[in-house]
Tab-separated table of C-alpha atoms and ligand atoms in Angstrom:
chain	number	residue	atom	x	y	z
A	30	MET	CA	6.209	-126.821	4.499
A	31	ALA	CA	7.110	-125.661	1.242
A	32	VAL	CA	10.078	-123.848	0.161
A	33	ILE	CA	9.708	-121.542	-3.134
A	34	SER	CA	13.680	-121.437	-4.523
A	35	VAL	CA	14.132	-119.204	-7.405
A	36	GLY	CA	17.641	-118.859	-9.044
A	37	SER	CA	19.688	-119.600	-11.943
A	38	MET	CA	19.786	-123.367	-13.478
A	39	ALA	CA	23.172	-123.004	-15.337
A	40	PHE	CA	26.085	-124.748	-17.086
A	41	ASP	CA	29.666	-123.504	-15.652
A	42	ALA	CA	33.050	-123.796	-16.554
A	43	ILE	CA	35.674	-123.852	-13.558
A	44	GLU	CA	39.377	-123.287	-13.318
A	45	THR	CA	40.744	-123.437	-9.589
A	46	PRO	CA	44.588	-123.785	-8.905
A	47	PHE	CA	44.753	-127.285	-8.762
A	48	ALA	CA	41.895	-128.384	-11.238
A	49	LYS	CA	39.491	-127.191	-14.582
A	50	ILE	CA	36.460	-128.286	-15.857
A	51	ASP	CA	35.045	-126.568	-19.135
A	52	ARG	CA	31.400	-127.571	-18.801
A	53	ILE	CA	29.358	-128.891	-15.515
A	54	VAL	CA	25.274	-128.401	-14.371
A	55	GLY	CA	25.459	-125.649	-11.615
A	56	GLY	CA	23.483	-122.114	-11.381
A	57	SER	CA	22.302	-120.783	-8.251
A	58	GLY	CA	18.704	-122.782	-8.317
A	59	THR	CA	19.926	-125.620	-9.161
A	60	TYR	CA	22.750	-125.976	-5.445
A	61	VAL	CA	19.979	-124.294	-3.705
A	62	ALA	CA	17.450	-127.236	-4.866
A	63	TYR	CA	20.504	-130.039	-4.026
A	64	SER	CA	20.852	-128.773	-0.858
A	65	ALA	CA	17.891	-127.636	0.654
A	66	SER	CA	15.883	-131.307	-0.844
A	67	HIS	CA	18.242	-133.164	1.864
A	68	LEU	CA	16.209	-131.324	4.689
A	69	THR	CA	12.672	-130.484	3.486
A	70	GLN	CA	10.356	-130.865	0.868
A	71	PRO	CA	8.789	-130.018	-1.620
A	72	ILE	CA	11.096	-127.696	-3.106
A	73	GLN	CA	9.351	-125.225	-5.572
A	74	GLN	CA	11.775	-124.658	-8.113
A	75	ILE	CA	11.806	-121.363	-10.410
A	76	SER	CA	13.764	-121.168	-13.246
A	77	ILE	CA	14.465	-121.131	-16.430
A	78	ILE	CA	16.743	-123.494	-19.379
A	79	GLY	CA	17.244	-123.975	-22.611
A	80	ASN	CA	17.406	-126.825	-24.781
A	81	ASP	CA	20.639	-127.858	-23.681
A	82	PHE	CA	19.655	-128.585	-20.016
A	83	PRO	CA	20.648	-131.905	-19.132
A	84	ALA	CA	16.993	-134.539	-18.868
A	85	GLU	CA	18.740	-136.396	-16.414
A	86	GLU	CA	19.612	-133.742	-14.386
A	87	LEU	CA	15.846	-132.733	-13.920
A	88	ASP	CA	14.800	-136.200	-13.626
A	89	GLU	CA	18.089	-136.105	-10.344
A	90	LEU	CA	15.334	-133.043	-9.072
A	91	LYS	CA	12.444	-134.467	-9.110
A	92	LYS	CA	13.007	-137.521	-7.580
A	93	ARG	CA	14.369	-135.689	-4.441
A	94	GLY	CA	10.902	-134.242	-4.123
A	95	VAL	CA	11.919	-130.882	-6.299
A	96	GLN	CA	9.298	-129.521	-8.216
A	97	LEU	CA	9.871	-128.161	-11.216
A	98	ASN	CA	6.318	-126.409	-12.638
A	99	GLY	CA	8.328	-123.050	-12.363
A	100	VAL	CA	10.986	-123.992	-14.483
A	101	GLU	CA	10.353	-122.675	-18.131
A	102	MET	CA	12.260	-124.287	-20.729
A	103	VAL	CA	12.840	-122.236	-23.643
A	104	PRO	CA	13.329	-124.346	-27.046
A	105	ASP	CA	15.514	-122.194	-29.245
A	106	GLN	CA	18.212	-120.925	-26.909
A	107	LYS	CA	20.716	-121.672	-24.289
A	108	SER	CA	21.195	-122.161	-20.899
A	109	PHE	CA	23.017	-119.221	-18.515
A	110	PHE	CA	26.392	-119.842	-18.557
A	111	TRP	CA	29.200	-118.911	-15.716
A	112	SER	CA	32.664	-119.220	-15.733
A	113	GLY	CA	35.037	-118.358	-12.767
A	114	LYS	CA	38.640	-118.332	-11.604
A	115	TYR	CA	39.723	-119.199	-8.627
A	116	HIS	CA	42.664	-117.345	-7.053
A	117	LEU	CA	45.139	-119.719	-4.781
A	118	ASP	CA	43.078	-118.663	-1.298
A	119	MET	CA	40.460	-120.568	-2.922
A	120	ASN	CA	38.143	-117.747	-1.271
A	121	THR	CA	38.312	-115.011	-3.822
A	122	ARG	CA	37.497	-115.591	-7.502
A	123	ASP	CA	37.256	-113.692	-10.655
A	124	THR	CA	34.261	-114.011	-13.165
A	125	LEU	CA	35.923	-114.808	-16.523
A	126	VAL	CA	32.173	-115.054	-18.413
A	127	THR	CA	28.681	-114.188	-17.817
A	128	ASP	CA	26.890	-114.756	-20.758
A	129	LEU	CA	22.688	-114.541	-19.588
A	130	ASN	CA	21.342	-116.776	-22.613
A	131	VAL	CA	17.746	-117.448	-21.614
A	132	LEU	CA	18.478	-115.513	-18.339
A	133	ALA	CA	18.239	-112.212	-20.497
A	134	ASN	CA	14.471	-112.469	-21.252
A	135	PHE	CA	13.545	-114.493	-18.098
A	136	ASN	CA	9.696	-113.277	-16.363
A	137	PRO	CA	9.164	-115.956	-13.680
A	138	GLN	CA	5.446	-116.773	-13.573
A	139	VAL	CA	4.643	-118.709	-10.063
A	140	PRO	CA	2.704	-121.205	-10.722
A	141	GLU	CA	-0.978	-121.526	-8.866
A	142	GLU	CA	0.490	-124.855	-7.155
A	143	TYR	CA	2.905	-123.048	-5.635
A	144	GLN	CA	0.967	-120.388	-3.897
A	145	GLY	CA	0.953	-120.719	-0.298
A	146	ALA	CA	4.391	-121.990	0.175
A	147	GLU	CA	5.265	-120.996	3.411
A	148	TYR	CA	9.143	-120.141	2.824
A	149	LEU	CA	10.803	-118.172	0.104
A	150	MET	CA	14.498	-118.617	-1.232
A	151	LEU	CA	15.099	-115.831	-3.620
A	152	GLY	CA	18.589	-116.948	-4.868
A	153	ASN	CA	20.996	-114.683	-6.929
A	154	VAL	CA	18.855	-113.468	-10.293
A	155	LEU	CA	18.263	-110.031	-11.537
A	156	PRO	CA	16.716	-108.357	-8.082
A	157	LYS	CA	13.941	-107.256	-10.486
A	158	LEU	CA	12.846	-110.845	-11.021
A	159	GLN	CA	13.203	-111.571	-7.060
A	160	LEU	CA	10.941	-108.452	-6.476
A	161	SER	CA	8.403	-110.191	-9.181
A	162	VAL	CA	8.210	-113.355	-7.602
A	163	ILE	CA	7.450	-111.437	-4.181
A	164	GLU	CA	4.497	-109.485	-5.875
A	165	GLN	CA	2.887	-112.660	-7.501
A	166	LEU	CA	2.063	-114.558	-4.049
A	167	ARG	CA	-0.800	-113.766	-2.833
A	168	THR	CA	-0.308	-115.094	0.813
A	169	ARG	CA	3.331	-113.651	2.068
A	170	PRO	CA	5.653	-116.625	3.202
A	171	LYS	CA	6.087	-117.037	6.507
A	172	LEU	CA	10.015	-115.988	6.024
A	173	ILE	CA	11.582	-114.619	2.957
A	174	VAL	CA	15.413	-115.054	2.556
A	175	LEU	CA	17.268	-112.791	-0.354
A	176	ASP	CA	20.807	-114.011	-1.815
A	177	THR	CA	22.535	-111.307	-4.400
A	178	MET	CA	25.834	-110.894	-5.281
A	179	ASN	CA	28.462	-107.860	-6.388
A	180	PHE	CA	27.472	-108.380	-9.700
A	181	TRP	CA	23.657	-106.904	-9.265
A	182	MET	CA	25.413	-103.972	-6.678
A	183	GLU	CA	27.394	-102.662	-9.761
A	184	VAL	CA	24.696	-103.105	-12.104
A	185	ALA	CA	20.994	-102.899	-10.287
A	186	MET	CA	21.509	-101.122	-6.756
A	187	GLU	CA	18.236	-98.993	-7.636
A	188	ASP	CA	15.857	-102.503	-7.944
A	189	LEU	CA	17.831	-104.203	-5.148
A	190	LYS	CA	17.027	-101.436	-2.396
A	191	LYS	CA	13.354	-102.425	-3.188
A	192	VAL	CA	13.863	-105.693	-2.757
A	193	LEU	CA	15.745	-105.389	0.714
A	194	LEU	CA	12.445	-103.217	1.927
A	195	LYS	CA	10.429	-106.539	1.378
A	196	VAL	CA	12.575	-109.287	2.867
A	197	ASP	CA	13.098	-110.542	6.349
A	198	VAL	CA	16.992	-112.165	6.223
A	199	LEU	CA	19.672	-111.115	3.569
A	200	LEU	CA	22.625	-113.304	3.312
A	201	ILE	CA	26.055	-111.995	1.444
A	202	ASN	CA	29.221	-112.581	1.701
A	203	ASP	CA	31.832	-109.593	3.560
A	204	SER	CA	32.904	-107.997	0.187
A	205	GLU	CA	28.934	-107.535	-0.418
A	206	ALA	CA	28.290	-106.370	2.770
A	207	ARG	CA	31.211	-103.720	2.932
A	208	GLN	CA	30.088	-102.619	-0.840
A	209	LEU	CA	26.427	-102.449	0.292
A	210	SER	CA	26.529	-100.216	3.285
A	211	GLY	CA	30.028	-98.387	2.287
A	212	GLU	CA	31.714	-99.486	5.716
A	213	TYR	CA	35.067	-101.355	6.354
A	214	SER	CA	33.646	-102.959	9.643
A	215	LEU	CA	31.340	-105.753	9.233
A	216	VAL	CA	29.663	-104.491	12.446
A	217	LYS	CA	28.661	-100.901	10.876
A	218	SER	CA	28.020	-102.467	7.942
A	219	ALA	CA	25.344	-105.080	9.834
A	220	LYS	CA	23.627	-102.214	11.638
A	221	LYS	CA	23.928	-99.857	8.038
A	222	ILE	CA	22.324	-102.718	6.442
A	223	LEU	CA	19.674	-103.554	9.318
A	224	GLN	CA	17.947	-100.356	8.350
A	225	MET	CA	17.328	-100.932	4.932
A	226	GLY	CA	14.415	-103.675	5.473
A	227	PRO	CA	16.430	-107.117	6.236
A	228	LYS	CA	15.608	-108.086	9.869
A	229	PHE	CA	18.575	-110.883	9.926
A	230	LEU	CA	21.755	-110.494	8.166
A	231	ILE	CA	24.083	-113.094	7.362
A	232	ILE	CA	27.360	-112.397	6.335
A	233	LYS	CA	29.608	-115.315	5.405
A	234	LYS	CA	32.984	-115.288	5.387
A	235	GLY	CA	34.089	-118.540	3.167
A	236	GLU	CA	36.593	-120.693	5.314
A	237	HIS	CA	36.283	-118.297	8.249
A	238	GLY	CA	32.527	-119.159	8.975
A	239	ALA	CA	29.394	-116.794	8.972
A	240	LEU	CA	27.679	-114.229	11.508
A	241	LEU	CA	24.156	-113.374	11.775
A	242	PHE	CA	23.006	-110.306	12.828
A	243	HIS	CA	19.548	-109.377	14.045
A	244	GLU	CA	18.516	-106.688	16.211
A	245	GLY	CA	22.018	-105.993	18.243
A	246	LYS	CA	22.902	-109.562	18.699
A	247	VAL	CA	25.442	-111.358	17.195
A	248	PHE	CA	25.987	-115.138	16.340
A	249	PHE	CA	29.025	-116.870	14.587
A	250	ALA	CA	28.610	-120.279	13.121
A	251	PRO	CA	32.345	-121.242	11.892
A	252	ALA	CA	33.140	-123.402	8.780
A	253	LEU	CA	34.247	-126.584	9.100
A	254	PRO	CA	38.461	-126.887	8.777
A	255	LEU	CA	38.812	-128.744	5.316
A	256	GLU	CA	42.343	-130.904	4.692
A	257	ASP	CA	41.310	-129.564	0.826
A	258	VAL	CA	38.603	-127.605	-0.743
A	259	PHE	CA	38.526	-128.832	-4.302
A	260	ASP	CA	36.030	-126.259	-5.561
A	261	PRO	CA	33.850	-123.450	-3.905
A	262	THR	CA	31.243	-122.852	-6.510
A	263	GLY	CA	27.121	-123.302	-5.400
A	264	ALA	CA	29.079	-122.990	-1.577
A	265	GLY	CA	27.194	-120.164	-0.609
A	266	ASP	CA	23.702	-121.327	-2.760
A	267	ALA	CA	24.550	-124.775	-0.715
A	268	PHE	CA	24.645	-122.566	2.614
A	269	ALA	CA	21.340	-120.924	1.673
A	270	GLY	CA	19.777	-124.545	0.497
A	271	GLY	CA	20.728	-125.768	4.145
A	272	PHE	CA	19.782	-122.614	5.965
A	273	ILE	CA	16.240	-122.431	4.603
A	274	GLY	CA	15.576	-126.257	4.577
A	275	HIS	CA	16.501	-126.276	8.108
A	276	ILE	CA	14.069	-123.530	8.781
A	277	SER	CA	11.204	-124.862	6.812
A	278	HIS	CA	12.402	-128.639	8.071
A	279	THR	CA	11.331	-127.486	11.857
A	280	ASP	CA	8.810	-124.654	11.043
A	281	ASN	CA	10.667	-122.250	13.090
A	282	TYR	CA	12.468	-119.116	12.005
A	283	SER	CA	13.345	-117.652	15.756
A	284	PHE	CA	16.614	-115.885	16.209
A	285	GLU	CA	17.657	-119.124	18.277
A	286	ASN	CA	16.289	-122.031	15.480
A	287	MET	CA	18.343	-119.385	12.746
A	288	LYS	CA	21.790	-119.851	14.959
A	289	THR	CA	21.343	-123.994	14.014
A	290	ALA	CA	20.128	-123.402	10.536
A	291	ILE	CA	23.613	-121.556	9.273
A	292	ILE	CA	25.715	-124.216	11.376
A	293	VAL	CA	23.398	-126.550	8.889
A	294	GLY	CA	24.163	-124.458	6.111
A	295	SER	CA	27.517	-124.499	6.724
A	296	ALA	CA	27.580	-128.407	6.946
A	297	MET	CA	26.067	-128.210	3.523
A	298	ALA	CA	28.258	-126.068	2.119
A	299	SER	CA	31.480	-128.224	3.605
A	300	PHE	CA	29.786	-131.052	1.534
A	301	CYS	CA	29.436	-128.978	-1.701
A	302	VAL	CA	33.549	-127.594	-2.067
A	303	GLU	CA	34.329	-131.574	-1.702
A	304	LYS	CA	34.038	-132.177	-5.663
A	305	PHE	CA	33.167	-130.177	-8.766
A	306	GLY	CA	29.472	-128.995	-9.012
A	307	PRO	CA	26.780	-130.209	-7.363
A	308	GLN	CA	28.150	-133.715	-7.144
A	309	ARG	CA	29.082	-134.345	-3.695
A	310	LEU	CA	25.472	-132.574	-2.713
A	311	LYS	CA	23.720	-135.713	-4.853
A	312	GLU	CA	26.200	-138.203	-3.138
A	313	ILE	CA	25.453	-137.620	0.452
A	314	SER	CA	23.152	-138.909	2.742
A	315	LYS	CA	21.245	-137.876	5.838
A	316	LYS	CA	23.840	-140.035	8.014
A	317	ASP	CA	26.457	-138.193	6.741
A	318	ILE	CA	25.081	-134.616	7.371
A	319	ASP	CA	24.143	-136.004	10.955
A	320	ALA	CA	27.546	-137.042	11.222
A	321	ARG	CA	28.832	-133.562	10.028
A	322	LEU	CA	26.785	-132.020	12.193
A	323	GLU	CA	28.254	-133.626	15.145
A	324	GLN	CA	31.935	-132.267	13.701
A	325	PHE	CA	30.549	-128.863	14.395
A	326	VAL	CA	29.406	-129.580	17.876
A	327	GLN	CA	32.693	-131.147	18.557
A	328	LEU	CA	34.352	-128.041	16.640
A	329	VAL	CA	32.916	-125.163	18.940
A	330	ASN	CA	32.221	-127.231	22.294
A	331	PHE	CA	34.337	-126.390	25.288
A	332	ASP	CA	33.842	-125.814	28.579
A	333	ILE	CA	35.125	-122.802	30.632
A	334	SER	CA	35.177	-121.597	34.382
A	335	LEU	CA	34.850	-118.360	34.641
A	336	VAL	CA	37.281	-116.958	37.544
B	423	LIG	P1	28.588	-119.102	-5.848
B	423	LIG	O1	29.601	-119.697	-6.060
B	423	LIG	O2	27.317	-119.795	-4.326
B	423	LIG	O3	28.740	-117.901	-5.491
B	423	LIG	O4	27.199	-119.545	-6.671
B	423	LIG	C1	27.514	-119.465	-8.001
B	423	LIG	C2	26.994	-120.405	-9.146
B	423	LIG	O5	26.155	-119.112	-9.174
B	423	LIG	C3	27.328	-120.434	-10.264
B	423	LIG	O6	26.865	-122.165	-10.361
B	423	LIG	C4	26.845	-119.954	-11.557
B	423	LIG	O7	26.264	-120.493	-12.607
B	423	LIG	C5	25.642	-119.134	-10.587
B	423	LIG	N1	25.980	-117.576	-11.023
B	423	LIG	C6	27.018	-116.869	-11.613
B	423	LIG	N2	26.611	-115.408	-11.467
B	423	LIG	C7	25.464	-115.238	-11.778
B	423	LIG	C8	24.321	-114.445	-12.253
B	423	LIG	N3	24.986	-113.166	-11.986
B	423	LIG	N4	23.178	-114.722	-11.903
B	423	LIG	C9	22.884	-115.651	-11.720
B	423	LIG	N5	23.540	-116.793	-11.251
B	423	LIG	C10	24.862	-116.790	-10.892
C-alpha cells in the first residue's frame, strides 16, 4: 500500500540540557519518511527543499523506498530551518527560530504517480497546504491522518478547522488538545475535538504515552520508560510514521488495529529520542523493532483475577 507523506524537510539546531547541535537534518516529513519506511513502502513524499539539502540524505531516503517526485527543489533558496531548546524535563521546549525560507512559498503539487495512494499522512505544515493536497487527490485515500501543532493554532486556526472537517485521524499532544478545545480535561477535550471533524483522536503525552479516542471508547499506550532521552525532536513525527506505516502494512484501519498502530508508533518514537535527529531511525533493523515491540508487550502484560 502506498502512503503519501506531506511535511517539512529541514535543518534543525537543537539544544537540550545535556547536549547541543547547530545543524542537523530534520523536518516533520523527514522523520515520518524514515519511520514509516521501516513498515511499509512506497512512501510518496511531498515537500520542498532548498539548494543546501544534502544529496546523500535524499539518496538514503530513496534507498528506503521513499519516492521523491513530489519534493520540489528551489535552486536559489535555503531549506526550512527550525531551532528549539528543551527544558530539563525534556517534555517541553521553546522554539527559538522558525525560518520558513522555501516553505514560505510552498505550493505542493501531487505528482500523477501518487494518485490512487491508499493512505495519506499530513505532517506538520501550513493547514492551507494540507488542505490543498487533500483537494488534489482524485480518489480519497482510505485513511487521512493529520498532524499539526500549536504554532498553526495561533496563526491559522480558521484554515486548520477547515482541514479538520476532511480528515479521519488527528494527532496532537496534550497541550495542543487543550488549546484546540479550550478544555483542561483531556476527556472533555476529546469529546469536543471529535465533533470538529476527525473520527479518531490521538493525544500524545510525551513520556506518559498516548491516548486513542473514538466514539466514546478510549485506549492507552504507554511510552517505553527509557533511562536516557537524548533528543526528543521528531518523536511525534516518528510516532506518526510508525502509526501510518502499520496501518498501511496491514491495510486495516479499524479501531482495534489502531491500538496496535499506536504501540508501533510509540516504539518508533522510543528509538527516535535515543540520538540527535533521525540518526537512530536510520540505524535500526526489523529485528530491533520486533524486540522493542516485545518490550511494550511485557510492559503492559499482567494477569488479574477479579474478586
Ligand atoms: P516534533 O518534535 O515531532 O514536533 O518535530 C520536530 C520537527 O518539526 C523538526 O525537525 C522541525 O524541523 C519541524 N518543524 C518545527 N516547526 C515546524 C513548522 N512550523 N512547520 C513545519 N515543520 C516544523
